[in-house]
């Protein structure tokens, strides 16, 4: 009977939607909130994402300026040779959407968004920022949306060549929600396993009788 359960589960898992057409799209935009708190523990005290590397500041530094437009808690994350790099935010649960404020963008900034499928590299130039010379009075919101079964698991910031800092703030996310087809197949699978268990109990009672 155990082998029957395993076969049933394997059938259900095999029928789940695949990520063959998965994609992550990065673009300028976002910033509508609600914004998450940022600290040395990560986002919302580490409950949403844990932080490794980098440094969280609440005021300007000679090598890192608070992004223009920082509004939540006046904290910002800096990654660089003096702040520590890479700075990585690892999400405690998969998310389907991420937005944050990118401060004083320059050509040194390197962003990597990791998903359950792949890793994607982004630069300020590649995203089409109108300013990429490190102007400290300029900031830009960026957003990253996953689709077709792909979910965001972490995001990393680094400066290459190692100079000054990569500053970000005002994070917002959308938690990943299983697709309707996934829910349906999971429910069918649980039902099949439950039916197999009931059948086994009936068979045992019949044998005893």
Coordinates of C-alpha atoms in Angstrom, one line a residue:
X1 CA 0.0 0.0 0.0
X2 CA 2.9 2.3 0.7
X3 CA 4.1 1.9 -2.9
X4 CA 0.6 2.7 -4.1
X5 CA 0.7 6.0 -2.2
X6 CA 4.1 6.9 -3.6
X7 CA 2.9 6.1 -7.1
X8 CA -0.1 8.4 -6.6
X9 CA 2.0 11.2 -5.3
X10 CA 4.5 10.9 -8.1
X11 CA 1.6 11.0 -10.6
X12 CA 0.2 14.2 -9.0
X13 CA 3.7 15.9 -8.8
X14 CA 4.3 15.0 -12.5
X15 CA 1.0 16.7 -13.4
X16 CA 1.9 20.0 -11.8
X17 CA 2.6 23.0 -14.0
X18 CA 6.2 23.2 -15.1
X19 CA 8.4 26.3 -15.2
X20 CA 9.4 25.8 -18.9
X21 CA 8.0 29.2 -19.7
X22 CA 9.1 30.9 -16.4
X23 CA 10.4 34.4 -16.7
X24 CA 11.5 37.3 -14.5
X25 CA 11.0 40.8 -15.8
X26 CA 12.9 43.8 -14.5
X27 CA 11.9 47.4 -15.2
X28 CA 11.8 50.9 -13.8
X29 CA 8.7 51.5 -11.7
X30 CA 7.1 50.4 -8.5
X31 CA 7.5 52.2 -5.2
X32 CA 3.8 52.2 -4.3
X33 CA 4.3 50.4 -1.0
X34 CA 3.5 49.4 1.7
X35 CA 7.2 49.5 2.5
X36 CA 9.0 47.0 4.8
X37 CA 11.2 48.0 7.7
X38 CA 14.9 47.6 7.1
X39 CA 17.5 46.7 9.8
X40 CA 20.7 44.8 10.2
X41 CA 18.5 41.7 10.6
X42 CA 16.9 42.2 7.2
X43 CA 13.4 43.1 6.2
X44 CA 10.8 43.4 9.0
X45 CA 13.3 42.3 11.5
X46 CA 14.3 39.2 9.4
X47 CA 10.7 37.9 9.3
X48 CA 10.4 38.7 5.5
X49 CA 14.1 38.5 4.5
X50 CA 17.4 37.9 6.3
X51 CA 20.4 40.1 5.5
X52 CA 24.0 38.8 5.1
X53 CA 26.7 41.3 4.2
X54 CA 26.3 45.0 3.6
X55 CA 25.5 47.5 6.2
X56 CA 22.3 49.3 7.1
X57 CA 22.8 53.1 7.8
X58 CA 20.4 55.8 8.9
X59 CA 22.5 58.8 7.8
X60 CA 24.9 59.7 5.0
X61 CA 28.5 58.3 5.0
X62 CA 31.5 59.7 3.0
X63 CA 31.2 56.6 0.7
X64 CA 27.4 56.1 0.8
X65 CA 24.5 58.5 0.7
X66 CA 20.9 57.8 1.7
X67 CA 18.9 57.4 -1.5
X68 CA 16.9 60.6 -2.3
X69 CA 13.3 59.7 -1.4
X70 CA 14.0 57.3 1.5
X71 CA 10.9 57.5 3.6
X72 CA 10.5 54.4 5.8
X73 CA 12.5 54.5 9.0
X74 CA 15.2 56.6 7.2
X75 CA 17.3 53.4 6.9
X76 CA 19.1 52.3 3.8
X77 CA 21.2 49.3 2.8
X78 CA 24.7 49.9 1.4
X79 CA 26.9 47.3 -0.3
X80 CA 30.5 48.1 -1.2
X81 CA 34.2 47.7 -0.1
X82 CA 33.6 49.8 3.0
X83 CA 30.1 48.6 3.8
X84 CA 30.7 44.9 3.0
X85 CA 29.7 43.1 -0.1
X86 CA 27.9 41.3 -1.5
X87 CA 24.8 42.3 0.5
X88 CA 22.2 39.6 0.1
X89 CA 18.6 39.6 1.2
X90 CA 17.2 36.0 1.4
X91 CA 13.4 35.8 1.5
X92 CA 12.0 33.5 4.2
X93 CA 9.1 32.6 1.8
X94 CA 9.1 32.9 -2.0
X95 CA 7.8 36.1 -3.5
X96 CA 6.5 37.0 -6.9
X97 CA 7.2 40.7 -6.9
X98 CA 10.0 42.9 -5.6
X99 CA 10.4 46.7 -5.7
X100 CA 12.9 49.0 -4.1
X101 CA 14.5 52.5 -4.4
X102 CA 17.9 52.4 -6.1
X103 CA 20.0 55.4 -5.0
X104 CA 22.7 57.3 -6.9
X105 CA 22.9 54.6 -9.6
X106 CA 26.2 54.2 -11.4
X107 CA 27.8 51.7 -13.8
X108 CA 29.6 50.0 -10.9
X109 CA 26.3 48.7 -9.4
X110 CA 25.6 45.0 -10.0
X111 CA 22.3 43.5 -9.0
X112 CA 21.5 39.8 -9.0
X113 CA 18.0 38.5 -8.6
X114 CA 17.9 34.7 -7.8
X115 CA 14.8 32.6 -8.4
X116 CA 13.8 29.0 -8.0
X117 CA 14.7 28.6 -11.7
X118 CA 17.7 30.8 -12.5
X119 CA 19.8 33.9 -11.6
X120 CA 19.3 37.2 -13.4
X121 CA 21.9 40.0 -13.6
X122 CA 20.8 43.7 -13.9
X123 CA 22.6 47.0 -14.2
X124 CA 21.4 50.6 -14.1
X125 CA 22.3 51.0 -17.7
X126 CA 20.6 47.8 -18.7
X127 CA 17.4 48.8 -17.0
X128 CA 17.4 52.1 -18.8
X129 CA 18.1 54.6 -16.0
X130 CA 18.4 58.2 -17.4
X131 CA 21.2 58.9 -14.9
X132 CA 24.1 56.4 -14.3
X133 CA 26.9 58.7 -13.1
X134 CA 26.4 58.2 -9.3
X135 CA 24.5 61.5 -8.9
X136 CA 23.5 61.5 -5.2
X137 CA 20.5 63.6 -5.8
X138 CA 18.9 61.0 -8.1
X139 CA 17.2 57.8 -7.2
X140 CA 14.9 55.5 -9.2
X141 CA 12.4 52.8 -8.2
X142 CA 12.8 49.5 -9.9
X143 CA 10.6 46.4 -9.9
X144 CA 11.0 42.7 -10.7
X145 CA 8.0 40.4 -11.4
X146 CA 8.1 36.7 -11.7
X147 CA 5.6 34.6 -13.7
X148 CA 4.7 31.1 -14.9
X149 CA 5.7 29.3 -11.7
X150 CA 8.9 31.2 -11.1
X151 CA 9.5 32.8 -7.6
X152 CA 12.1 35.2 -6.2
X153 CA 14.2 33.6 -3.5
X154 CA 17.0 36.2 -2.9
X155 CA 18.6 39.4 -4.2
X156 CA 22.2 40.4 -4.0
X157 CA 24.0 43.8 -4.4
X158 CA 27.7 44.3 -5.2
X159 CA 29.9 47.0 -6.7
X160 CA 32.3 46.0 -9.5
X161 CA 34.9 47.4 -9.6
X162 CA 34.8 47.7 -5.8
X163 CA 34.3 51.4 -5.2
X164 CA 32.0 53.5 -3.1
X165 CA 28.6 51.8 -2.5
X166 CA 25.4 50.4 -3.9
X167 CA 22.6 52.1 -1.9
X168 CA 19.0 50.8 -1.7
X169 CA 15.9 51.5 0.4
X170 CA 12.1 51.4 0.5
X171 CA 11.5 47.8 -0.2
X172 CA 8.1 46.3 -1.0
X173 CA 7.1 42.8 -2.0
X174 CA 4.2 40.5 -3.1
X175 CA 4.2 37.0 -1.6
X176 CA 4.0 34.2 -4.2
X177 CA 0.6 32.5 -4.4
X178 CA 0.3 29.0 -5.9
X179 CA -1.4 28.9 -9.3
X180 CA -5.0 27.6 -9.3
X181 CA -3.9 24.5 -11.3
X182 CA -1.3 23.8 -8.6
X183 CA -3.9 24.0 -5.8
X184 CA -6.3 21.8 -7.8
X185 CA -3.7 19.1 -8.4
X186 CA -2.5 19.2 -4.8
X187 CA -6.1 18.7 -3.5
X188 CA -6.6 15.8 -5.9
X189 CA -3.4 14.2 -4.7
X190 CA -4.4 14.5 -1.0
X191 CA -7.8 13.1 -1.8
X192 CA -6.2 10.1 -3.6
X193 CA -3.8 9.4 -0.7
X194 CA -6.7 9.7 1.8
X195 CA -8.8 7.2 -0.3
X196 CA -5.9 4.8 -0.5
X197 CA -5.5 5.0 3.3
X198 CA -9.3 4.3 3.8
X199 CA -9.1 1.4 1.4
X200 CA -6.2 -0.1 3.4
X201 CA -8.0 0.2 6.7
X202 CA -11.1 -1.6 5.2
X203 CA -8.8 -4.3 3.8
X204 CA -7.2 -4.9 7.2
X205 CA -10.6 -5.1 8.9
X206 CA -11.8 -7.6 6.3
X207 CA -8.8 -9.8 6.9
X208 CA -9.3 -9.8 10.7
X209 CA -13.0 -10.7 10.3

